[in-house]
mmCIF file of C-alpha atoms in Angstrom:
data_model
loop_
_atom_site.group_PDB
_atom_site.id
_atom_site.type_symbol
_atom_site.label_atom_id
_atom_site.label_comp_id
_atom_site.label_asym_id
_atom_site.label_seq_id
_atom_site.Cartn_x
_atom_site.Cartn_y
_atom_site.Cartn_z
ATOM 1 C CA UNK A 1 -3.492 -25.702 -58.755
ATOM 2 C CA UNK A 2 -5.773 -28.746 -58.383
ATOM 3 C CA UNK A 3 -8.464 -29.583 -60.763
ATOM 4 C CA UNK A 4 -11.844 -29.040 -58.958
ATOM 5 C CA UNK A 5 -13.869 -31.121 -61.388
ATOM 6 C CA UNK A 6 -16.109 -33.784 -59.874
ATOM 7 C CA UNK A 7 -15.023 -36.627 -62.182
ATOM 8 C CA UNK A 8 -13.324 -39.412 -60.283
ATOM 9 C CA UNK A 9 -9.995 -40.909 -61.261
ATOM 10 C CA UNK A 10 -8.888 -44.246 -59.828
ATOM 11 C CA UNK A 11 -5.436 -45.715 -60.466
ATOM 12 C CA UNK A 12 -3.865 -49.079 -59.637
ATOM 13 C CA UNK A 13 -0.135 -48.737 -60.309
ATOM 14 C CA UNK A 14 2.045 -51.889 -60.271
ATOM 15 C CA UNK A 15 5.344 -52.955 -61.682
ATOM 16 C CA UNK A 16 3.638 -54.009 -64.861
ATOM 17 C CA UNK A 17 1.014 -51.431 -65.685
ATOM 18 C CA UNK A 18 -1.123 -48.446 -64.779
ATOM 19 C CA UNK A 19 -4.779 -49.472 -64.625
ATOM 20 C CA UNK A 20 -7.047 -46.416 -64.732
ATOM 21 C CA UNK A 21 -10.787 -45.664 -64.472
ATOM 22 C CA UNK A 22 -12.723 -42.471 -64.883
ATOM 23 C CA UNK A 23 -15.891 -42.362 -62.855
ATOM 24 C CA UNK A 24 -18.813 -40.045 -62.401
ATOM 25 C CA UNK A 25 -17.332 -39.061 -58.994
ATOM 26 C CA UNK A 26 -15.842 -40.485 -55.851
ATOM 27 C CA UNK A 27 -18.962 -40.905 -53.729
ATOM 28 C CA UNK A 28 -21.243 -43.940 -54.099
ATOM 29 C CA UNK A 29 -23.352 -44.561 -56.117
ATOM 30 C CA UNK A 30 -21.074 -43.898 -59.030
ATOM 31 C CA UNK A 31 -20.735 -44.894 -62.635
ATOM 32 C CA UNK A 32 -17.558 -46.188 -64.298
ATOM 33 C CA UNK A 33 -17.362 -44.139 -67.488
ATOM 34 C CA UNK A 34 -14.085 -45.411 -68.914
ATOM 35 C CA UNK A 35 -11.268 -47.836 -68.167
ATOM 36 C CA UNK A 36 -7.863 -48.138 -69.782
ATOM 37 C CA UNK A 37 -4.451 -49.633 -69.249
ATOM 38 C CA UNK A 38 -0.876 -48.322 -69.822
ATOM 39 C CA UNK A 39 1.629 -51.167 -70.005
ATOM 40 C CA UNK A 40 4.904 -50.183 -68.456
ATOM 41 C CA UNK A 41 8.054 -50.947 -70.355
ATOM 42 C CA UNK A 42 10.639 -49.715 -67.848
ATOM 43 C CA UNK A 43 11.636 -46.735 -69.988
ATOM 44 C CA UNK A 44 8.419 -44.787 -69.661
ATOM 45 C CA UNK A 45 8.601 -41.031 -68.888
ATOM 46 C CA UNK A 46 6.305 -39.163 -66.573
ATOM 47 C CA UNK A 47 5.137 -37.246 -69.662
ATOM 48 C CA UNK A 48 4.161 -40.547 -71.334
ATOM 49 C CA UNK A 49 1.928 -41.551 -68.475
ATOM 50 C CA UNK A 50 0.438 -38.104 -68.008
ATOM 51 C CA UNK A 51 -0.482 -38.105 -71.720
ATOM 52 C CA UNK A 52 -2.220 -41.462 -71.181
ATOM 53 C CA UNK A 53 -4.161 -40.087 -68.202
ATOM 54 C CA UNK A 54 -5.124 -36.965 -70.192
ATOM 55 C CA UNK A 55 -6.960 -39.254 -72.579
ATOM 56 C CA UNK A 56 -9.269 -40.092 -69.651
ATOM 57 C CA UNK A 57 -9.664 -36.902 -67.665
ATOM 58 C CA UNK A 58 -9.362 -33.151 -68.340
ATOM 59 C CA UNK A 59 -6.159 -31.692 -67.060
ATOM 60 C CA UNK A 60 -6.806 -28.257 -68.577
ATOM 61 C CA UNK A 61 -5.775 -25.232 -66.398
ATOM 62 C CA UNK A 62 -4.430 -27.487 -63.675
ATOM 63 C CA UNK A 63 -1.131 -29.048 -62.706
ATOM 64 C CA UNK A 64 -2.630 -32.103 -61.009
ATOM 65 C CA UNK A 65 -5.818 -34.142 -61.073
ATOM 66 C CA UNK A 66 -7.215 -35.373 -57.822
ATOM 67 C CA UNK A 67 -7.361 -39.183 -57.626
ATOM 68 C CA UNK A 68 -7.527 -42.250 -55.464
ATOM 69 C CA UNK A 69 -4.577 -44.565 -55.990
ATOM 70 C CA UNK A 70 -3.489 -48.057 -55.108
ATOM 71 C CA UNK A 71 0.244 -48.853 -55.073
ATOM 72 C CA UNK A 72 2.603 -51.756 -54.389
ATOM 73 C CA UNK A 73 5.594 -50.211 -52.521
ATOM 74 C CA UNK A 74 8.711 -52.280 -52.190
ATOM 75 C CA UNK A 75 8.941 -53.815 -48.753
ATOM 76 C CA UNK A 76 5.174 -53.864 -48.281
ATOM 77 C CA UNK A 77 3.797 -56.396 -45.818
ATOM 78 C CA UNK A 78 0.523 -58.026 -44.730
ATOM 79 C CA UNK A 79 1.098 -60.270 -41.720
ATOM 80 C CA UNK A 80 -1.524 -62.384 -40.004
ATOM 81 C CA UNK A 81 -0.951 -62.784 -36.273
ATOM 82 C CA UNK A 82 -2.920 -64.480 -33.458
ATOM 83 C CA UNK A 83 -2.273 -62.794 -30.113
ATOM 84 C CA UNK A 84 -2.271 -64.947 -26.980
ATOM 85 C CA UNK A 85 -5.325 -63.164 -25.567
ATOM 86 C CA UNK A 86 -7.736 -60.281 -26.212
ATOM 87 C CA UNK A 87 -6.252 -58.487 -23.203
ATOM 88 C CA UNK A 88 -2.755 -58.536 -24.718
ATOM 89 C CA UNK A 89 -4.092 -57.384 -28.079
ATOM 90 C CA UNK A 90 -5.300 -54.189 -26.428
ATOM 91 C CA UNK A 91 -1.723 -53.202 -25.356
ATOM 92 C CA UNK A 92 -0.122 -51.101 -28.095
ATOM 93 C CA UNK A 93 3.341 -51.492 -26.624
ATOM 94 C CA UNK A 94 2.935 -55.316 -26.849
ATOM 95 C CA UNK A 95 1.813 -55.059 -30.488
ATOM 96 C CA UNK A 96 4.777 -52.834 -31.294
ATOM 97 C CA UNK A 97 7.154 -55.402 -29.790
ATOM 98 C CA UNK A 98 5.402 -58.128 -31.765
ATOM 99 C CA UNK A 99 6.073 -56.259 -35.016
ATOM 100 C CA UNK A 100 9.756 -55.814 -34.148
ATOM 101 C CA UNK A 101 10.377 -59.302 -32.764
ATOM 102 C CA UNK A 102 8.136 -61.491 -34.855
ATOM 103 C CA UNK A 103 8.264 -59.729 -38.178
ATOM 104 C CA UNK A 104 11.436 -57.630 -37.969
ATOM 105 C CA UNK A 105 9.476 -54.419 -38.733
ATOM 106 C CA UNK A 106 10.579 -51.099 -37.211
ATOM 107 C CA UNK A 107 7.431 -49.129 -36.325
ATOM 108 C CA UNK A 108 9.429 -45.850 -36.628
ATOM 109 C CA UNK A 109 10.346 -46.517 -40.245
ATOM 110 C CA UNK A 110 7.089 -47.932 -41.544
ATOM 111 C CA UNK A 111 3.516 -46.816 -42.220
ATOM 112 C CA UNK A 112 1.446 -49.407 -40.316
ATOM 113 C CA UNK A 113 -2.227 -50.239 -39.995
ATOM 114 C CA UNK A 114 -3.692 -52.915 -37.739
ATOM 115 C CA UNK A 115 -6.821 -54.656 -38.915
ATOM 116 C CA UNK A 116 -9.245 -57.190 -37.435
ATOM 117 C CA UNK A 117 -8.409 -60.380 -39.291
ATOM 118 C CA UNK A 118 -12.019 -61.509 -39.045
ATOM 119 C CA UNK A 119 -13.517 -58.828 -41.253
ATOM 120 C CA UNK A 120 -10.822 -56.375 -42.291
ATOM 121 C CA UNK A 121 -12.130 -53.517 -40.164
ATOM 122 C CA UNK A 122 -9.704 -51.111 -38.382
ATOM 123 C CA UNK A 123 -8.543 -52.547 -35.090
ATOM 124 C CA UNK A 124 -9.329 -50.265 -32.111
ATOM 125 C CA UNK A 125 -7.563 -51.407 -28.968
ATOM 126 C CA UNK A 126 -10.198 -49.624 -26.860
ATOM 127 C CA UNK A 127 -13.248 -51.322 -28.289
ATOM 128 C CA UNK A 128 -12.201 -54.320 -30.399
ATOM 129 C CA UNK A 129 -12.656 -57.736 -28.904
ATOM 130 C CA UNK A 130 -10.372 -59.901 -31.046
ATOM 131 C CA UNK A 131 -6.993 -61.553 -30.823
ATOM 132 C CA UNK A 132 -6.833 -62.193 -34.598
ATOM 133 C CA UNK A 133 -4.963 -59.336 -36.212
ATOM 134 C CA UNK A 134 -3.444 -58.318 -39.511
ATOM 135 C CA UNK A 135 -0.474 -55.933 -39.569
ATOM 136 C CA UNK A 136 -0.146 -54.218 -42.950
ATOM 137 C CA UNK A 137 1.826 -51.387 -44.428
ATOM 138 C CA UNK A 138 5.272 -50.673 -45.808
ATOM 139 C CA UNK A 139 8.362 -48.444 -45.446
ATOM 140 C CA UNK A 140 7.570 -44.790 -45.192
ATOM 141 C CA UNK A 141 10.217 -44.028 -47.712
ATOM 142 C CA UNK A 142 8.667 -46.493 -50.201
ATOM 143 C CA UNK A 143 5.246 -44.911 -49.917
ATOM 144 C CA UNK A 144 6.774 -41.467 -50.326
ATOM 145 C CA UNK A 145 8.504 -42.633 -53.469
ATOM 146 C CA UNK A 146 5.208 -43.860 -54.896
ATOM 147 C CA UNK A 147 3.481 -40.634 -54.001
ATOM 148 C CA UNK A 148 6.233 -38.541 -55.616
ATOM 149 C CA UNK A 149 5.989 -40.602 -58.753
ATOM 150 C CA UNK A 150 2.245 -40.038 -58.924
ATOM 151 C CA UNK A 151 2.772 -36.310 -58.599
ATOM 152 C CA UNK A 152 5.185 -36.477 -61.521
ATOM 153 C CA UNK A 153 2.306 -38.061 -63.572
ATOM 154 C CA UNK A 154 0.194 -35.064 -62.775
ATOM 155 C CA UNK A 155 -1.846 -36.954 -60.262
ATOM 156 C CA UNK A 156 -2.622 -35.744 -56.737
ATOM 157 C CA UNK A 157 -3.454 -38.835 -54.602
ATOM 158 C CA UNK A 158 -6.162 -37.700 -52.242
ATOM 159 C CA UNK A 159 -6.127 -41.233 -50.986
ATOM 160 C CA UNK A 160 -3.141 -43.580 -51.251
ATOM 161 C CA UNK A 161 -3.842 -47.219 -50.501
ATOM 162 C CA UNK A 162 -1.869 -50.456 -50.305
ATOM 163 C CA UNK A 163 -3.293 -52.267 -53.306
ATOM 164 C CA UNK A 164 -2.602 -55.634 -51.711
ATOM 165 C CA UNK A 165 -5.095 -54.851 -48.932
ATOM 166 C CA UNK A 166 -7.665 -53.350 -51.265
ATOM 167 C CA UNK A 167 -7.568 -56.417 -53.459
ATOM 168 C CA UNK A 168 -7.867 -58.789 -50.449
ATOM 169 C CA UNK A 169 -10.977 -56.896 -49.421
ATOM 170 C CA UNK A 170 -12.372 -57.145 -52.919
ATOM 171 C CA UNK A 171 -11.839 -60.858 -53.173
ATOM 172 C CA UNK A 172 -13.338 -61.444 -49.750
ATOM 173 C CA UNK A 173 -16.440 -59.441 -50.594
ATOM 174 C CA UNK A 174 -16.741 -61.065 -54.030
ATOM 175 C CA UNK A 175 -16.668 -64.510 -52.313
ATOM 176 C CA UNK A 176 -19.434 -63.300 -49.980
ATOM 177 C CA UNK A 177 -21.440 -62.098 -52.928
ATOM 178 C CA UNK A 178 -21.047 -65.401 -54.813
ATOM 179 C CA UNK A 179 -21.579 -67.429 -51.622
ATOM 180 C CA UNK A 180 -18.207 -69.179 -51.899
ATOM 181 C CA UNK A 181 -17.880 -71.035 -48.627
ATOM 182 C CA UNK A 182 -14.584 -72.816 -49.267
ATOM 183 C CA UNK A 183 -11.093 -71.317 -48.703
ATOM 184 C CA UNK A 184 -9.435 -69.353 -51.533
ATOM 185 C CA UNK A 185 -5.731 -69.321 -52.281
ATOM 186 C CA UNK A 186 -4.806 -65.760 -53.145
ATOM 187 C CA UNK A 187 -1.446 -65.042 -54.866
ATOM 188 C CA UNK A 188 0.241 -61.717 -55.517
ATOM 189 C CA UNK A 189 3.228 -62.607 -57.712
ATOM 190 C CA UNK A 190 5.516 -59.689 -58.419
ATOM 191 C CA UNK A 191 9.156 -59.232 -59.485
ATOM 192 C CA UNK A 192 10.861 -59.759 -56.106
ATOM 193 C CA UNK A 193 8.436 -61.830 -54.127
ATOM 194 C CA UNK A 194 5.252 -63.830 -53.877
ATOM 195 C CA UNK A 195 2.652 -62.897 -51.301
ATOM 196 C CA UNK A 196 0.492 -65.895 -50.374
ATOM 197 C CA UNK A 197 -2.831 -65.645 -48.518
ATOM 198 C CA UNK A 198 -5.628 -68.013 -47.709
ATOM 199 C CA UNK A 199 -9.024 -66.355 -47.330
ATOM 200 C CA UNK A 200 -11.926 -68.124 -45.748
ATOM 201 C CA UNK A 201 -15.411 -66.602 -45.450
ATOM 202 C CA UNK A 202 -14.100 -63.077 -45.167
ATOM 203 C CA UNK A 203 -11.189 -63.892 -42.903
ATOM 204 C CA UNK A 204 -7.435 -63.964 -43.599
ATOM 205 C CA UNK A 205 -6.280 -67.233 -42.125
ATOM 206 C CA UNK A 206 -2.814 -67.502 -43.661
ATOM 207 C CA UNK A 207 -0.395 -64.779 -44.747
ATOM 208 C CA UNK A 208 3.046 -65.711 -46.018
ATOM 209 C CA UNK A 209 5.708 -64.019 -48.123
ATOM 210 C CA UNK A 210 8.112 -65.956 -50.319
ATOM 211 C CA UNK A 211 11.333 -64.337 -51.533
ATOM 212 C CA UNK A 212 10.834 -66.023 -54.905
ATOM 213 C CA UNK A 213 9.233 -63.733 -57.477
ATOM 214 C CA UNK A 214 9.383 -63.492 -61.242
ATOM 215 C CA UNK A 215 13.054 -62.405 -61.089
ATOM 216 C CA UNK A 216 13.924 -65.848 -59.720
ATOM 217 C CA UNK A 217 12.599 -67.444 -62.924
ATOM 218 C CA UNK A 218 14.867 -65.710 -65.451
ATOM 219 C CA UNK A 219 18.116 -67.612 -64.770
ATOM 220 C CA UNK A 220 16.289 -70.917 -65.295
ATOM 221 C CA UNK A 221 14.644 -69.689 -68.479
ATOM 222 C CA UNK A 222 18.008 -68.504 -69.728
ATOM 223 C CA UNK A 223 19.503 -71.985 -69.219
ATOM 224 C CA UNK A 224 16.517 -73.841 -70.610
ATOM 225 C CA UNK A 225 16.472 -71.871 -73.898
ATOM 226 C CA UNK A 226 20.172 -71.124 -74.165
ATOM 227 C CA UNK A 227 19.666 -67.384 -74.122
ATOM 228 C CA UNK A 228 22.719 -65.055 -73.848
ATOM 229 C CA UNK A 229 21.713 -63.377 -70.547
ATOM 230 C CA UNK A 230 18.994 -62.905 -67.940
ATOM 231 C CA UNK A 231 17.972 -59.601 -69.580
ATOM 232 C CA UNK A 232 17.013 -61.487 -72.724
ATOM 233 C CA UNK A 233 15.171 -64.074 -70.608
ATOM 234 C CA UNK A 234 13.202 -61.373 -68.861
ATOM 235 C CA UNK A 235 12.250 -59.693 -72.115
ATOM 236 C CA UNK A 236 11.016 -62.944 -73.596
ATOM 237 C CA UNK A 237 9.192 -63.921 -70.433
ATOM 238 C CA UNK A 238 7.237 -60.640 -70.345
ATOM 239 C CA UNK A 239 6.548 -60.610 -74.078
ATOM 240 C CA UNK A 240 3.536 -62.104 -75.788
ATOM 241 C CA UNK A 241 5.554 -63.947 -78.414
ATOM 242 C CA UNK A 242 6.417 -67.328 -76.812
ATOM 243 C CA UNK A 243 4.211 -70.264 -75.858
ATOM 244 C CA UNK A 244 5.116 -71.216 -72.266
ATOM 245 C CA UNK A 245 2.559 -74.059 -72.045
ATOM 246 C CA UNK A 246 5.200 -76.765 -72.126
ATOM 247 C CA UNK A 247 8.062 -75.150 -70.216
ATOM 248 C CA UNK A 248 5.861 -73.267 -67.767
ATOM 249 C CA UNK A 249 5.553 -75.967 -65.075
ATOM 250 C CA UNK A 250 9.345 -76.297 -64.936
ATOM 251 C CA UNK A 251 9.853 -72.565 -64.585
ATOM 252 C CA UNK A 252 7.351 -72.347 -61.755
ATOM 253 C CA UNK A 253 8.321 -75.613 -60.000
ATOM 254 C CA UNK A 254 10.079 -74.022 -56.964
ATOM 255 C CA UNK A 255 7.220 -71.637 -56.320
ATOM 256 C CA UNK A 256 4.679 -74.387 -56.787
ATOM 257 C CA UNK A 257 6.372 -76.588 -54.238
ATOM 258 C CA UNK A 258 6.214 -73.811 -51.667
ATOM 259 C CA UNK A 259 2.505 -73.338 -52.439
ATOM 260 C CA UNK A 260 1.838 -77.066 -52.113
ATOM 261 C CA UNK A 261 3.529 -77.036 -48.700
ATOM 262 C CA UNK A 262 1.494 -74.049 -47.558
ATOM 263 C CA UNK A 263 -1.847 -75.347 -48.771
ATOM 264 C CA UNK A 264 -1.151 -78.887 -47.542
ATOM 265 C CA UNK A 265 -0.339 -77.713 -44.060
ATOM 266 C CA UNK A 266 -3.440 -75.483 -43.941
ATOM 267 C CA UNK A 267 -5.740 -78.296 -45.088
ATOM 268 C CA UNK A 268 -4.332 -80.775 -42.540
ATOM 269 C CA UNK A 269 -4.545 -78.231 -39.739
ATOM 270 C CA UNK A 270 -8.122 -77.049 -40.514
ATOM 271 C CA UNK A 271 -9.657 -80.070 -42.167
ATOM 272 C CA UNK A 272 -10.874 -77.768 -44.983
ATOM 273 C CA UNK A 273 -10.218 -78.074 -48.658
ATOM 274 C CA UNK A 274 -9.029 -75.139 -50.698
ATOM 275 C CA UNK A 275 -10.985 -75.064 -53.980
ATOM 276 C CA UNK A 276 -10.231 -71.742 -55.672
ATOM 277 C CA UNK A 277 -7.148 -69.863 -56.863
ATOM 278 C CA UNK A 278 -7.063 -66.120 -57.328
ATOM 279 C CA UNK A 279 -4.053 -64.425 -58.937
ATOM 280 C CA UNK A 280 -3.752 -60.647 -58.887
ATOM 281 C CA UNK A 281 -1.486 -57.990 -60.553
ATOM 282 C CA UNK A 282 0.024 -60.078 -63.379
ATOM 283 C CA UNK A 283 -0.561 -58.679 -66.868
ATOM 284 C CA UNK A 284 -2.848 -60.440 -69.416
ATOM 285 C CA UNK A 285 0.010 -61.983 -71.402
ATOM 286 C CA UNK A 286 1.059 -63.975 -68.361
ATOM 287 C CA UNK A 287 -2.322 -65.763 -67.965
ATOM 288 C CA UNK A 288 -0.487 -69.084 -68.452
ATOM 289 C CA UNK A 289 1.060 -68.604 -65.004
ATOM 290 C CA UNK A 290 -2.385 -68.725 -63.396
ATOM 291 C CA UNK A 291 -3.365 -71.827 -65.357
ATOM 292 C CA UNK A 292 -0.117 -73.535 -64.522
ATOM 293 C CA UNK A 293 -0.582 -73.041 -60.777
ATOM 294 C CA UNK A 294 -4.177 -74.058 -60.979
ATOM 295 C CA UNK A 295 -3.339 -77.333 -62.709
ATOM 296 C CA UNK A 296 -0.467 -78.126 -60.389
ATOM 297 C CA UNK A 297 -2.544 -77.450 -57.273
ATOM 298 C CA UNK A 298 -5.780 -78.959 -58.612
ATOM 299 C CA UNK A 299 -7.682 -75.710 -58.023
ATOM 300 C CA UNK A 300 -10.345 -73.800 -59.981
ATOM 301 C CA UNK A 301 -9.381 -70.363 -61.135
ATOM 302 C CA UNK A 302 -11.681 -67.719 -59.579
ATOM 303 C CA UNK A 303 -12.797 -65.602 -62.530
ATOM 304 C CA UNK A 304 -14.727 -62.587 -61.239
ATOM 305 C CA UNK A 305 -18.046 -61.559 -62.820
ATOM 306 C CA UNK A 306 -17.425 -57.848 -62.188
ATOM 307 C CA UNK A 307 -20.649 -56.560 -63.585
ATOM 308 C CA UNK A 308 -23.127 -58.080 -61.121
ATOM 309 C CA UNK A 309 -20.779 -57.779 -58.168
ATOM 310 C CA UNK A 310 -20.103 -54.059 -58.743
ATOM 311 C CA UNK A 311 -23.790 -53.477 -59.146
ATOM 312 C CA UNK A 312 -24.318 -54.855 -55.658
ATOM 313 C CA UNK A 313 -21.804 -52.254 -54.395
ATOM 314 C CA UNK A 314 -23.669 -49.367 -56.098
ATOM 315 C CA UNK A 315 -21.042 -49.100 -58.841
ATOM 316 C CA UNK A 316 -22.643 -48.994 -62.282
ATOM 317 C CA UNK A 317 -20.785 -49.933 -65.428
ATOM 318 C CA UNK A 318 -21.382 -47.242 -68.073
ATOM 319 C CA UNK A 319 -22.154 -47.664 -71.758
ATOM 320 C CA UNK A 320 -19.126 -48.625 -73.733
ATOM 321 C CA UNK A 321 -17.230 -50.086 -70.756
ATOM 322 C CA UNK A 322 -16.673 -53.837 -71.168
ATOM 323 C CA UNK A 323 -15.810 -55.790 -68.066
ATOM 324 C CA UNK A 324 -16.873 -59.308 -69.016
ATOM 325 C CA UNK A 325 -13.434 -60.355 -70.146
ATOM 326 C CA UNK A 326 -11.436 -58.715 -67.357
ATOM 327 C CA UNK A 327 -9.394 -61.060 -65.181
ATOM 328 C CA UNK A 328 -8.248 -60.847 -61.541
ATOM 329 C CA UNK A 329 -5.664 -58.111 -62.078
ATOM 330 C CA UNK A 330 -8.523 -55.557 -62.339
ATOM 331 C CA UNK A 331 -9.829 -56.473 -58.878
ATOM 332 C CA UNK A 332 -7.541 -53.959 -57.144
ATOM 333 C CA UNK A 333 -8.778 -51.068 -59.303
ATOM 334 C CA UNK A 334 -12.422 -51.763 -58.689
ATOM 335 C CA UNK A 335 -11.875 -52.444 -55.010
ATOM 336 C CA UNK A 336 -10.553 -48.853 -54.588
ATOM 337 C CA UNK A 337 -14.011 -47.619 -55.532
ATOM 338 C CA UNK A 338 -15.978 -49.802 -53.109
ATOM 339 C CA UNK A 339 -17.014 -49.287 -49.460
ATOM 340 C CA UNK A 340 -17.118 -52.847 -48.188
ATOM 341 C CA UNK A 341 -18.150 -51.810 -44.633
ATOM 342 C CA UNK A 342 -21.407 -50.471 -46.035
ATOM 343 C CA UNK A 343 -22.433 -53.847 -47.416
ATOM 344 C CA UNK A 344 -25.403 -54.947 -45.333
ATOM 345 C CA UNK A 345 -25.433 -58.700 -45.886
ATOM 346 C CA UNK A 346 -22.726 -60.484 -43.934
ATOM 347 C CA UNK A 347 -21.295 -63.979 -44.051
ATOM 348 C CA UNK A 348 -23.628 -65.320 -41.437
ATOM 349 C CA UNK A 349 -26.565 -64.374 -43.654
ATOM 350 C CA UNK A 350 -25.040 -65.533 -46.977
#
């Protein structure tokens, strides 16, 4: 039995935490009534997380609570692609072959959406006049696994989104709202990989995935500190008990070099200078990672002012909810609430 209550529940579930918000409903305008975080340890039971969610919403007399959820399935992808011509972009068989040949993605085994890279809108081959596309999605099995996990928590995902895309939309709209005209380097650093994007005035202009994620750092940390195994290194890395200010640049050197190559090539090709860095997902105790990348790349960290931006999207922050100190990892959660296609003021008017 589903809970028919009108309260909204939004969840952003990553490898690191469950970010949750209770709202006055799902339809805009809405009010954010409460936000909370459950930090995942790796040994969490479904009952633990359900108990956490029950502190936010009323599960009484129901097995599941309807929600809108953002997830990070393993094998997810967001690929920018420029088709040779608008005519070719209208041929679905050509786009299918592009996925298979260019990106090694089997359309039969993946959930796939095609977006207009210029504004993030759904690509319609019958009406869209663009050759700039974004292929996004992930393995069907991986999405199913995430959905099954949410059901174990007592959550029924009425809408299940790829958090990567939701956050990209949020950062793009925030840049519009703040009139940021220069390109933004967007990083999604997770355990297995690093997704790299360059956003420019609402457009995705670069999308690249590196196979180096946090897991690639642990062997180096183990050697540097003389730890007994990689498990000990991982535990120390994710803890909030060690100052990484000195050793941090060495640990992130390989990833930093890749980022320097990507940003350098983009700036040479376009003649534009990237000025801001946005880092999503990572928990608060890893804020030094963001600062280390920013220093190495000579970029300013993009620190969202959520209050004024959300207000512009008809999302009110309720009494007792404090958002002034929230960093970039909360962008995905708030972006799930927004309807960016309803924003009237576009980039040309900004």
